[in-house]
Tab-separated table of N, CA, C and O in Angstrom:
chain	number	residue	atom	x	y	z
A	1	GLN	N	0.532	-1.487	0.088
A	1	GLN	CA	0.032	-0.013	0.234
A	1	GLN	C	0.637	1.174	-0.254
A	1	GLN	O	2.134	1.223	1.225
A	2	VAL	N	0.625	2.093	-1.157
A	2	VAL	CA	1.342	3.551	-0.939
A	2	VAL	C	0.623	4.538	-0.353
A	2	VAL	O	-0.392	5.114	-0.116
A	3	ARG	N	1.754	4.902	0.435
A	3	ARG	CA	1.719	6.153	1.332
A	3	ARG	C	1.983	7.345	0.573
A	3	ARG	O	2.945	7.427	0.628
A	4	LEU	N	0.938	8.115	0.410
A	4	LEU	CA	1.664	9.542	0.244
A	4	LEU	C	1.617	10.350	0.743
A	4	LEU	O	0.461	10.669	2.299
A	5	VAL	N	2.418	12.116	0.802
A	5	VAL	CA	2.437	13.034	1.484
A	5	VAL	C	2.657	14.175	0.588
A	5	VAL	O	3.877	14.019	0.052
A	6	GLU	N	2.023	14.980	0.726
A	6	GLU	CA	2.144	16.521	0.274
A	6	GLU	C	2.567	17.373	1.360
A	6	GLU	O	2.483	17.299	2.258
A	7	SER	N	3.740	18.286	0.040
A	7	SER	CA	3.872	19.267	1.309
A	7	SER	C	4.198	20.719	-0.280
A	7	SER	O	3.913	20.200	-0.919
A	8	GLY	N	4.672	21.868	0.427
A	8	GLY	CA	4.743	22.685	-0.380
A	8	GLY	C	3.961	23.919	-0.306
A	8	GLY	O	4.234	25.071	-0.966
A	9	GLY	N	2.419	23.382	0.068
A	9	GLY	CA	1.705	24.726	0.225
A	9	GLY	C	1.874	25.847	0.681
A	9	GLY	O	3.015	26.216	1.437
A	10	GLY	N	1.062	26.832	0.987
A	10	GLY	CA	1.112	27.840	1.481
A	10	GLY	C	0.728	29.130	1.026
A	10	GLY	O	-0.326	29.145	-0.004
A	11	LEU	N	0.651	29.942	1.476
A	11	LEU	CA	0.229	31.337	1.179
A	11	LEU	C	1.112	32.409	-0.121
A	11	LEU	O	2.137	32.396	0.223
A	12	VAL	N	0.743	32.604	-1.019
A	12	VAL	CA	1.383	33.027	-2.131
A	12	VAL	C	0.514	34.796	-3.066
A	12	VAL	O	-0.778	34.049	-2.881
A	13	GLN	N	0.811	35.560	-3.422
A	13	GLN	CA	0.354	36.732	-3.807
A	13	GLN	C	-0.022	36.023	-5.521
A	13	GLN	O	0.481	35.469	-5.936
A	14	ALA	N	-1.452	36.607	-6.066
A	14	ALA	CA	-1.558	36.735	-7.304
A	14	ALA	C	0.094	36.573	-8.047
A	14	ALA	O	0.546	37.799	-7.970
A	15	GLY	N	-0.098	35.820	-9.311
A	15	GLY	CA	0.986	36.096	-9.946
A	15	GLY	C	2.607	35.221	-9.639
A	15	GLY	O	3.600	35.263	-10.283
A	16	GLY	N	2.200	34.655	-8.092
A	16	GLY	CA	3.821	33.899	-7.902
A	16	GLY	C	3.689	32.431	-8.481
A	16	GLY	O	2.769	32.096	-9.020
A	17	SER	N	4.651	31.866	-7.738
A	17	SER	CA	4.637	30.387	-7.276
A	17	SER	C	5.007	29.626	-6.620
A	17	SER	O	5.626	30.185	-5.302
A	18	LEU	N	4.406	28.160	-6.586
A	18	LEU	CA	4.558	27.353	-5.180
A	18	LEU	C	5.144	25.802	-6.353
A	18	LEU	O	4.913	25.837	-7.603
A	19	ARG	N	5.808	25.319	-5.526
A	19	ARG	CA	6.226	23.780	-6.070
A	19	ARG	C	5.679	22.774	-5.023
A	19	ARG	O	5.949	23.110	-3.989
A	20	LEU	N	4.629	22.482	-5.148
A	20	LEU	CA	4.428	21.474	-4.365
A	20	LEU	C	4.845	19.825	-4.468
A	20	LEU	O	5.506	19.412	-5.711
A	21	LEU	N	5.204	18.865	-3.658
A	21	LEU	CA	6.266	17.877	-3.544
A	21	LEU	C	4.706	16.756	-2.901
A	21	LEU	O	3.905	16.940	-2.341
A	22	CYS	N	4.715	15.634	-3.860
A	22	CYS	CA	4.194	13.851	-3.053
A	22	CYS	C	5.018	13.202	-3.146
A	22	CYS	O	5.862	12.666	-4.155
A	23	PHE	N	5.414	13.038	-2.216
A	23	PHE	CA	6.218	11.729	-1.390
A	23	PHE	C	5.793	10.434	-1.460
A	23	PHE	O	4.897	10.468	-0.479
A	24	GLY	N	5.984	9.448	-1.985
A	24	GLY	CA	4.918	8.162	-2.065
A	24	GLY	C	5.900	7.222	-1.127
A	24	GLY	O	7.711	7.204	-1.406
A	25	SER	N	5.675	6.156	-0.337
A	25	SER	CA	6.791	5.342	0.338
A	25	SER	C	5.734	4.291	0.478
A	25	SER	O	4.868	4.172	0.688
A	26	GLY	N	6.798	2.804	0.886
A	26	GLY	CA	6.285	1.454	0.657
A	26	GLY	C	4.988	0.668	-0.027
A	26	GLY	O	3.764	0.777	0.502
A	27	PRO	N	5.340	0.928	-1.055
A	27	PRO	CA	6.829	0.895	-1.930
A	27	PRO	C	6.750	1.907	-2.839
A	27	PRO	O	6.183	3.106	-2.154
A	28	SER	N	7.810	1.972	-3.314
A	28	SER	CA	8.359	3.380	-4.086
A	28	SER	C	6.930	3.942	-5.066
A	28	SER	O	6.347	3.274	-5.579
A	29	LEU	N	7.014	5.161	-5.256
A	29	LEU	CA	6.416	5.666	-6.636
A	29	LEU	C	6.352	5.473	-7.660
A	29	LEU	O	5.919	5.574	-8.468
A	30	SER	N	7.766	4.423	-8.146
A	30	SER	CA	8.261	4.534	-9.239
A	30	SER	C	7.410	4.232	-10.313
A	30	SER	O	7.434	3.842	-11.392
A	31	SER	N	6.270	3.025	-9.950
A	31	SER	CA	5.170	2.071	-10.920
A	31	SER	C	4.189	2.528	-11.360
A	31	SER	O	3.382	2.260	-11.692
A	32	TYR	N	3.759	4.317	-10.305
A	32	TYR	CA	2.280	4.611	-10.302
A	32	TYR	C	2.371	5.870	-10.571
A	32	TYR	O	3.083	6.393	-11.055
A	33	ALA	N	1.456	5.958	-11.440
A	33	ALA	CA	0.854	7.536	-12.209
A	33	ALA	C	0.354	7.855	-11.063
A	33	ALA	O	-0.114	7.576	-9.958
A	34	VAL	N	0.804	9.409	-11.497
A	34	VAL	CA	0.161	10.309	-10.202
A	34	VAL	C	-0.703	11.118	-10.600
A	34	VAL	O	-0.197	11.546	-11.767
A	35	GLY	N	-1.605	11.777	-10.000
A	35	GLY	CA	-2.587	12.669	-10.545
A	35	GLY	C	-2.642	13.832	-9.297
A	35	GLY	O	-2.458	13.380	-8.007
A	36	TRP	N	-3.112	14.758	-9.723
A	36	TRP	CA	-2.814	16.072	-8.784
A	36	TRP	C	-4.409	16.232	-9.234
A	36	TRP	O	-5.179	16.655	-10.115
A	37	PHE	N	-5.074	16.869	-7.906
A	37	PHE	CA	-6.491	17.109	-7.774
A	37	PHE	C	-6.377	18.063	-6.739
A	37	PHE	O	-5.187	18.271	-6.128
A	38	ARG	N	-7.661	19.328	-6.721
A	38	ARG	CA	-7.873	20.627	-5.665
A	38	ARG	C	-8.911	20.033	-5.353
A	38	ARG	O	-10.282	19.899	-6.003
A	39	GLN	N	-9.502	20.875	-4.306
A	39	GLN	CA	-10.714	20.851	-3.964
A	39	GLN	C	-10.550	22.606	-2.842
A	39	GLN	O	-10.284	22.016	-1.942
A	40	ALA	N	-11.695	22.998	-3.798
A	40	ALA	CA	-11.875	24.378	-2.765
A	40	ALA	C	-13.549	24.341	-1.889
A	40	ALA	O	-13.729	23.593	-2.147
A	41	PRO	N	-13.294	25.149	-0.976
A	41	PRO	CA	-14.238	24.857	-0.086
A	41	PRO	C	-15.414	25.406	-0.672
A	41	PRO	O	-15.918	26.181	-1.837
A	42	GLY	N	-16.342	24.362	-0.498
A	42	GLY	CA	-18.263	24.150	-1.272
A	42	GLY	C	-18.039	23.831	-2.770
A	42	GLY	O	-18.645	23.833	-3.364
A	43	LYS	N	-17.073	23.752	-2.870
A	43	LYS	CA	-17.163	22.788	-4.185
A	43	LYS	C	-16.398	21.371	-4.484
A	43	LYS	O	-15.808	20.985	-3.466
A	44	GLU	N	-16.492	20.676	-5.532
A	44	GLU	CA	-16.170	19.203	-5.936
A	44	GLU	C	-14.645	19.378	-6.247
A	44	GLU	O	-14.357	20.186	-6.333
A	45	ARG	N	-14.343	17.733	-5.479
A	45	ARG	CA	-12.739	17.908	-5.924
A	45	ARG	C	-12.793	18.054	-7.472
A	45	ARG	O	-13.388	17.145	-8.291
A	46	GLU	N	-11.445	18.443	-8.273
A	46	GLU	CA	-11.392	18.809	-9.645
A	46	GLU	C	-9.934	18.078	-10.127
A	46	GLU	O	-9.508	18.759	-9.192
A	47	PHE	N	-10.079	17.783	-11.342
A	47	PHE	CA	-8.598	17.501	-11.654
A	47	PHE	C	-7.384	18.569	-11.911
A	47	PHE	O	-8.528	19.530	-12.553
A	48	VAL	N	-6.685	18.134	-11.953
A	48	VAL	CA	-5.512	19.468	-12.022
A	48	VAL	C	-4.526	19.049	-12.823
A	48	VAL	O	-4.307	19.673	-14.249
A	49	ALA	N	-3.913	17.886	-12.842
A	49	ALA	CA	-3.200	17.533	-13.672
A	49	ALA	C	-2.779	16.030	-13.683
A	49	ALA	O	-2.993	15.282	-12.480
A	50	THR	N	-1.969	15.174	-14.630
A	50	THR	CA	-1.673	13.495	-14.312
A	50	THR	C	-0.338	13.680	-15.214
A	50	THR	O	-0.262	13.985	-15.976
A	51	MET	N	0.435	12.447	-14.543
A	51	MET	CA	1.270	12.042	-15.768
A	51	MET	C	1.782	10.033	-14.887
A	51	MET	O	1.179	9.505	-14.346
A	52	ASP	N	2.078	9.691	-16.114
A	52	ASP	CA	1.692	8.821	-15.905
A	52	ASP	C	3.068	7.992	-15.064
A	52	ASP	O	3.998	8.662	-14.642
A	53	TRP	N	3.491	6.633	-15.044
A	53	TRP	CA	4.988	6.344	-14.067
A	53	TRP	C	6.213	6.952	-14.512
A	53	TRP	O	7.270	7.192	-13.991
A	54	SER	N	6.118	7.047	-15.934
A	54	SER	CA	7.617	7.443	-16.463
A	54	SER	C	7.603	8.961	-16.232
A	54	SER	O	8.459	9.604	-16.424
A	55	GLY	N	6.811	9.484	-16.352
A	55	GLY	CA	6.378	11.200	-16.372
A	55	GLY	C	6.808	11.181	-17.782
A	55	GLY	O	6.544	12.955	-18.193
A	56	ARG	N	6.436	10.679	-18.832
A	56	ARG	CA	6.776	11.087	-20.043
A	56	ARG	C	5.255	11.649	-20.803
A	56	ARG	O	4.901	12.437	-21.899
A	57	VAL	N	4.331	10.948	-20.276
A	57	VAL	CA	2.881	11.574	-20.594
A	57	VAL	C	2.169	11.872	-19.469
A	57	VAL	O	2.000	11.305	-18.441
A	58	THR	N	1.676	13.104	-19.780
A	58	THR	CA	0.884	14.044	-18.995
A	58	THR	C	-0.045	14.523	-19.518
A	58	THR	O	-0.497	14.522	-20.658
A	59	ASP	N	-1.043	15.145	-18.524
A	59	ASP	CA	-2.744	15.789	-18.981
A	59	ASP	C	-2.715	16.747	-18.122
A	59	ASP	O	-2.469	16.664	-17.061
A	60	TYR	N	-2.836	17.993	-18.609
A	60	TYR	CA	-3.442	18.910	-17.299
A	60	TYR	C	-5.440	19.677	-18.059
A	60	TYR	O	-5.422	19.351	-18.914
A	61	THR	N	-5.650	19.924	-16.726
A	61	THR	CA	-7.142	20.888	-17.076
A	61	THR	C	-6.622	21.878	-17.767
A	61	THR	O	-5.712	22.700	-17.390
A	62	ASP	N	-7.882	22.432	-18.698
A	62	ASP	CA	-7.462	23.519	-19.393
A	62	ASP	C	-7.354	24.725	-18.698
A	62	ASP	O	-6.188	25.456	-19.345
A	63	ASN	N	-7.928	24.907	-17.378
A	63	ASN	CA	-7.122	26.018	-17.133
A	63	ASN	C	-5.873	26.108	-16.133
A	63	ASN	O	-5.798	27.743	-15.568
A	64	VAL	N	-5.063	25.372	-16.524
A	64	VAL	CA	-4.045	25.299	-15.689
A	64	VAL	C	-2.937	24.933	-16.646
A	64	VAL	O	-1.636	25.091	-16.634
A	65	LYS	N	-3.066	24.684	-17.815
A	65	LYS	CA	-2.063	24.640	-18.726
A	65	LYS	C	-1.157	25.653	-19.535
A	65	LYS	O	-2.177	27.398	-19.284
A	66	GLY	N	-0.199	25.518	-19.450
A	66	GLY	CA	0.860	26.771	-19.630
A	66	GLY	C	1.273	27.307	-18.230
A	66	GLY	O	2.127	28.132	-18.251
A	67	ARG	N	0.779	27.247	-17.350
A	67	ARG	CA	1.006	27.490	-15.895
A	67	ARG	C	1.379	26.723	-15.158
A	67	ARG	O	2.237	26.743	-14.319
A	68	PHE	N	1.466	25.295	-15.096
A	68	PHE	CA	1.352	24.267	-13.965
A	68	PHE	C	2.229	23.175	-14.868
A	68	PHE	O	1.655	23.199	-15.935
A	69	THR	N	3.104	22.616	-13.986
A	69	THR	CA	3.756	21.718	-14.776
A	69	THR	C	3.988	20.440	-13.916
A	69	THR	O	4.231	20.609	-12.434
A	70	THR	N	3.745	19.320	-13.904
A	70	THR	CA	3.816	18.075	-13.364
A	70	THR	C	5.177	17.367	-13.836
A	70	THR	O	5.237	17.270	-14.700
A	71	SER	N	5.719	16.796	-12.443
A	71	SER	CA	7.279	16.012	-13.069
A	71	SER	C	7.303	15.145	-11.952
A	71	SER	O	6.437	15.092	-11.356
A	72	ARG	N	8.195	14.215	-12.029
A	72	ARG	CA	8.970	13.093	-11.070
A	72	ARG	C	9.895	12.911	-11.013
A	72	ARG	O	11.092	12.900	-11.646
A	73	ASP	N	10.769	12.584	-9.876
A	73	ASP	CA	11.988	11.899	-9.899
A	73	ASP	C	11.652	10.542	-8.900
A	73	ASP	O	11.938	10.407	-8.179
A	74	ASN	N	11.641	9.319	-10.239
A	74	ASN	CA	11.153	7.762	-9.410
A	74	ASN	C	12.848	7.535	-8.983
A	74	ASN	O	12.355	6.481	-7.979
A	75	THR	N	13.491	8.389	-9.033
A	75	THR	CA	15.110	7.686	-7.931
A	75	THR	C	14.692	7.941	-6.363
A	75	THR	O	15.081	7.633	-5.780
A	76	ARG	N	13.179	9.288	-5.865
A	76	ARG	CA	13.358	9.899	-5.025
A	76	ARG	C	12.258	9.257	-4.219
A	76	ARG	O	11.428	10.127	-3.435
A	77	SER	N	11.588	8.482	-5.752
A	77	SER	CA	9.948	8.431	-5.481
A	77	SER	C	9.265	9.581	-4.629
A	77	SER	O	8.593	9.732	-3.880
A	78	ILE	N	9.158	10.814	-5.350
A	78	ILE	CA	8.904	12.095	-5.100
A	78	ILE	C	7.960	12.797	-6.626
A	78	ILE	O	8.614	12.559	-7.747
A	79	ALA	N	7.077	13.156	-6.764
A	79	ALA	CA	6.347	13.946	-7.890
A	79	ALA	C	6.105	15.146	-7.460
A	79	ALA	O	6.337	15.489	-6.070
A	80	TYR	N	5.973	16.019	-8.540
A	80	TYR	CA	6.052	17.430	-8.303
A	80	TYR	C	5.051	18.230	-8.915
A	80	TYR	O	4.501	17.648	-10.427
A	81	LEU	N	4.555	19.000	-8.383
A	81	LEU	CA	3.701	20.104	-9.187
A	81	LEU	C	4.137	21.418	-9.526
A	81	LEU	O	3.918	22.268	-8.731
A	82	GLN	N	4.806	21.763	-10.251
A	82	GLN	CA	5.305	23.318	-9.968
A	82	GLN	C	3.867	24.247	-10.652
A	82	GLN	O	3.412	23.786	-11.774
A	83	MET	N	3.761	25.352	-10.011
A	83	MET	CA	2.299	26.202	-10.063
A	83	MET	C	3.059	27.774	-10.233
A	83	MET	O	3.583	28.241	-9.274
A	84	ASN	N	2.879	28.009	-11.690
A	84	ASN	CA	3.342	29.311	-11.637
A	84	ASN	C	2.291	30.157	-12.145
A	84	ASN	O	1.579	29.745	-12.405
A	85	SER	N	2.540	31.681	-11.940
A	85	SER	CA	1.468	32.653	-12.380
A	85	SER	C	0.273	32.377	-11.743
A	85	SER	O	-1.238	32.316	-12.251
A	86	LEU	N	0.306	31.909	-10.507
A	86	LEU	CA	-0.947	31.490	-9.497
A	86	LEU	C	-1.981	32.940	-9.642
A	86	LEU	O	-1.722	33.934	-9.404
A	87	ARG	N	-2.990	32.284	-9.187
A	87	ARG	CA	-4.424	33.377	-9.498
A	87	ARG	C	-5.156	32.568	-8.394
A	87	ARG	O	-5.074	32.237	-8.006
A	88	PRO	N	-5.994	33.520	-7.744
A	88	PRO	CA	-7.005	33.644	-6.335
A	88	PRO	C	-7.691	32.160	-6.644
A	88	PRO	O	-7.880	31.943	-5.719
A	89	GLU	N	-8.634	32.448	-7.895
A	89	GLU	CA	-8.876	31.169	-8.252
A	89	GLU	C	-8.645	29.776	-8.483
A	89	GLU	O	-8.882	28.381	-8.215
A	90	ASP	N	-6.872	29.388	-7.811
A	90	ASP	CA	-6.346	28.064	-7.844
A	90	ASP	C	-6.460	27.819	-6.374
A	90	ASP	O	-5.721	26.883	-5.599
A	91	THR	N	-6.873	29.167	-5.395
A	91	THR	CA	-7.317	28.517	-4.086
A	91	THR	C	-7.705	27.074	-3.615
A	91	THR	O	-9.152	27.392	-4.229
A	92	ALA	N	-7.100	26.388	-3.014
A	92	ALA	CA	-8.057	25.268	-2.834
A	92	ALA	C	-6.514	24.022	-1.739
A	92	ALA	O	-5.637	24.524	-1.766
A	93	VAL	N	-7.424	22.921	-1.684
A	93	VAL	CA	-6.539	22.158	-0.803
A	93	VAL	C	-6.062	21.136	-2.002
A	93	VAL	O	-7.160	20.817	-3.035
A	94	TYR	N	-4.641	21.151	-2.316
A	94	TYR	CA	-4.033	20.350	-3.455
A	94	TYR	C	-3.984	19.003	-2.678
A	94	TYR	O	-3.198	18.626	-1.581
A	95	LEU	N	-4.448	17.780	-3.748
A	95	LEU	CA	-4.164	16.564	-3.278
A	95	LEU	C	-3.508	15.412	-4.292
A	95	LEU	O	-3.775	15.955	-5.812
A	96	CYS	N	-2.299	14.932	-3.929
A	96	CYS	CA	-1.964	13.773	-4.588
A	96	CYS	C	-2.577	12.236	-4.837
A	96	CYS	O	-2.767	11.810	-3.754
A	97	ALA	N	-2.641	11.378	-5.911
A	97	ALA	CA	-3.214	10.654	-5.865
A	97	ALA	C	-2.120	9.207	-6.618
A	97	ALA	O	-1.458	9.979	-7.665
A	98	ALA	N	-2.541	7.953	-6.689
A	98	ALA	CA	-1.429	6.958	-7.239
A	98	ALA	C	-2.081	6.424	-7.625
A	98	ALA	O	-3.501	5.694	-7.045
A	99	ARG	N	-1.653	5.521	-8.760
A	99	ARG	CA	-2.427	4.564	-9.320
A	99	ARG	C	-1.359	3.748	-10.156
A	99	ARG	O	-0.653	4.232	-10.798
A	100	LEU	N	-1.448	2.480	-10.389
A	100	LEU	CA	-0.760	2.157	-11.350
A	100	LEU	C	-0.260	1.967	-12.817
A	100	LEU	O	-1.252	2.745	-13.517
A	101	PHE	N	0.828	2.850	-13.154
A	101	PHE	CA	1.285	2.743	-14.405
A	101	PHE	C	0.730	4.212	-15.345
A	101	PHE	O	1.018	4.888	-15.605
A	102	SER	N	-0.474	4.235	-15.703
A	102	SER	CA	-0.986	5.244	-16.453
A	102	SER	C	-1.654	6.007	-15.781
A	102	SER	O	-2.573	5.644	-14.774
A	103	GLY	N	-1.481	7.509	-16.436
A	103	GLY	CA	-2.348	8.677	-15.642
A	103	GLY	C	-3.996	8.392	-15.865
A	103	GLY	O	-3.976	7.964	-16.778
A	104	SER	N	-4.359	9.549	-15.365
A	104	SER	CA	-6.083	9.541	-15.278
A	104	SER	C	-6.450	10.651	-14.907
A	104	SER	O	-6.394	11.150	-13.641
A	105	SER	N	-7.417	11.401	-15.327
A	105	SER	CA	-8.308	12.695	-14.348
A	105	SER	C	-9.309	12.279	-14.024
A	105	SER	O	-10.080	13.204	-13.320
A	106	ASP	N	-9.395	11.253	-13.849
A	106	ASP	CA	-11.023	10.741	-13.348
A	106	ASP	C	-10.554	9.950	-11.984
A	106	ASP	O	-10.103	8.948	-11.845
A	107	ASP	N	-10.949	10.798	-10.931
A	107	ASP	CA	-10.804	10.210	-9.713
A	107	ASP	C	-11.014	8.785	-8.938
A	107	ASP	O	-10.434	8.416	-7.906
A	108	GLN	N	-11.798	8.501	-9.425
A	108	GLN	CA	-12.485	7.452	-9.154
A	108	GLN	C	-11.782	6.075	-9.602
A	108	GLN	O	-11.240	5.115	-8.703
A	109	GLU	N	-10.588	6.292	-10.459
A	109	GLU	CA	-9.264	5.534	-10.973
A	109	GLU	C	-8.306	5.652	-10.003
A	109	GLU	O	-7.386	4.542	-10.279
A	110	TYR	N	-8.168	6.249	-8.907
A	110	TYR	CA	-6.907	6.557	-8.137
A	110	TYR	C	-6.882	5.628	-6.715
A	110	TYR	O	-8.312	5.573	-6.346
A	111	ASP	N	-6.275	4.815	-6.700
A	111	ASP	CA	-6.193	3.865	-5.602
A	111	ASP	C	-5.840	4.416	-4.245
A	111	ASP	O	-5.955	4.110	-2.736
A	112	TYR	N	-4.847	5.265	-4.197
A	112	TYR	CA	-4.291	5.705	-3.003
A	112	TYR	C	-4.085	7.206	-2.941
A	112	TYR	O	-3.838	8.039	-3.697
A	113	TRP	N	-4.293	8.172	-2.076
A	113	TRP	CA	-4.273	9.617	-2.202
A	113	TRP	C	-3.799	9.859	-0.526
A	113	TRP	O	-3.582	9.430	0.351
A	114	GLY	N	-3.189	11.480	-0.872
A	114	GLY	CA	-2.418	11.899	0.283
A	114	GLY	C	-3.585	13.024	1.030
A	114	GLY	O	-4.691	12.689	0.761
A	115	GLN	N	-3.142	13.470	2.027
A	115	GLN	CA	-4.069	14.372	2.982
A	115	GLN	C	-4.194	15.650	2.486
A	115	GLN	O	-4.998	16.272	2.754
A	116	GLY	N	-3.240	16.225	1.479
A	116	GLY	CA	-3.694	17.256	0.869
A	116	GLY	C	-2.678	18.310	1.929
A	116	GLY	O	-2.085	18.501	2.499
A	117	THR	N	-2.181	19.574	0.644
A	117	THR	CA	-1.580	20.584	1.299
A	117	THR	C	-2.485	22.010	0.671
A	117	THR	O	-2.717	22.069	-0.228
A	118	GLN	N	-2.765	23.066	1.641
A	118	GLN	CA	-3.301	24.002	1.315
A	118	GLN	C	-2.365	25.006	0.525
A	118	GLN	O	-1.682	25.428	0.521
A	119	VAL	N	-3.155	25.397	-0.165
A	119	VAL	CA	-2.254	26.434	-1.174
A	119	VAL	C	-3.622	27.669	-1.277
A	119	VAL	O	-4.818	27.210	-1.610
A	120	THR	N	-3.147	28.945	-0.990
A	120	THR	CA	-3.911	30.469	-0.977
A	120	THR	C	-3.307	31.082	-1.688
A	120	THR	O	-1.808	31.540	-1.400
A	121	VAL	N	-4.027	31.982	-2.528
A	121	VAL	CA	-3.382	32.791	-3.290
A	121	VAL	C	-4.405	34.301	-3.237
A	121	VAL	O	-5.126	34.063	-3.100
A	122	SER	N	-3.811	35.316	-2.741
A	122	SER	CA	-4.176	36.180	-2.352
A	122	SER	C	-4.008	37.055	-3.522
A	122	SER	O	-2.965	37.199	-4.770
A	123	SER	N	-5.405	38.425	-3.888
A	123	SER	CA	-5.816	39.019	-5.000
A	123	SER	C	-4.384	40.563	-4.838
A	123	SER	O	-4.577	40.589	-3.688
């Protein structure tokens, strides 16, 4: 069973950047696709980005394309979400999730979830 822990969230002004980390353990994250999702207060959880086990195949929701980049270091069992040009509407709890091999934008297809990290973007 994969245990996921996110970090890197915080408070940032609009236009700023943050880098989220998702560390996987027991076993390594190297065989798992990683998805990033977010949930704002009073809203449903929504897909942000995903990448396959290799990091070569990625997908993003339209409103983060060109601003967010997901990547991974399988030697360290870490996935990253680099977030640039942040907007107030990006404010949410960000969660990473894992499933074997191929990524997905459907949260129902993920088997393991982290607890989330808060991202707050001030205007």
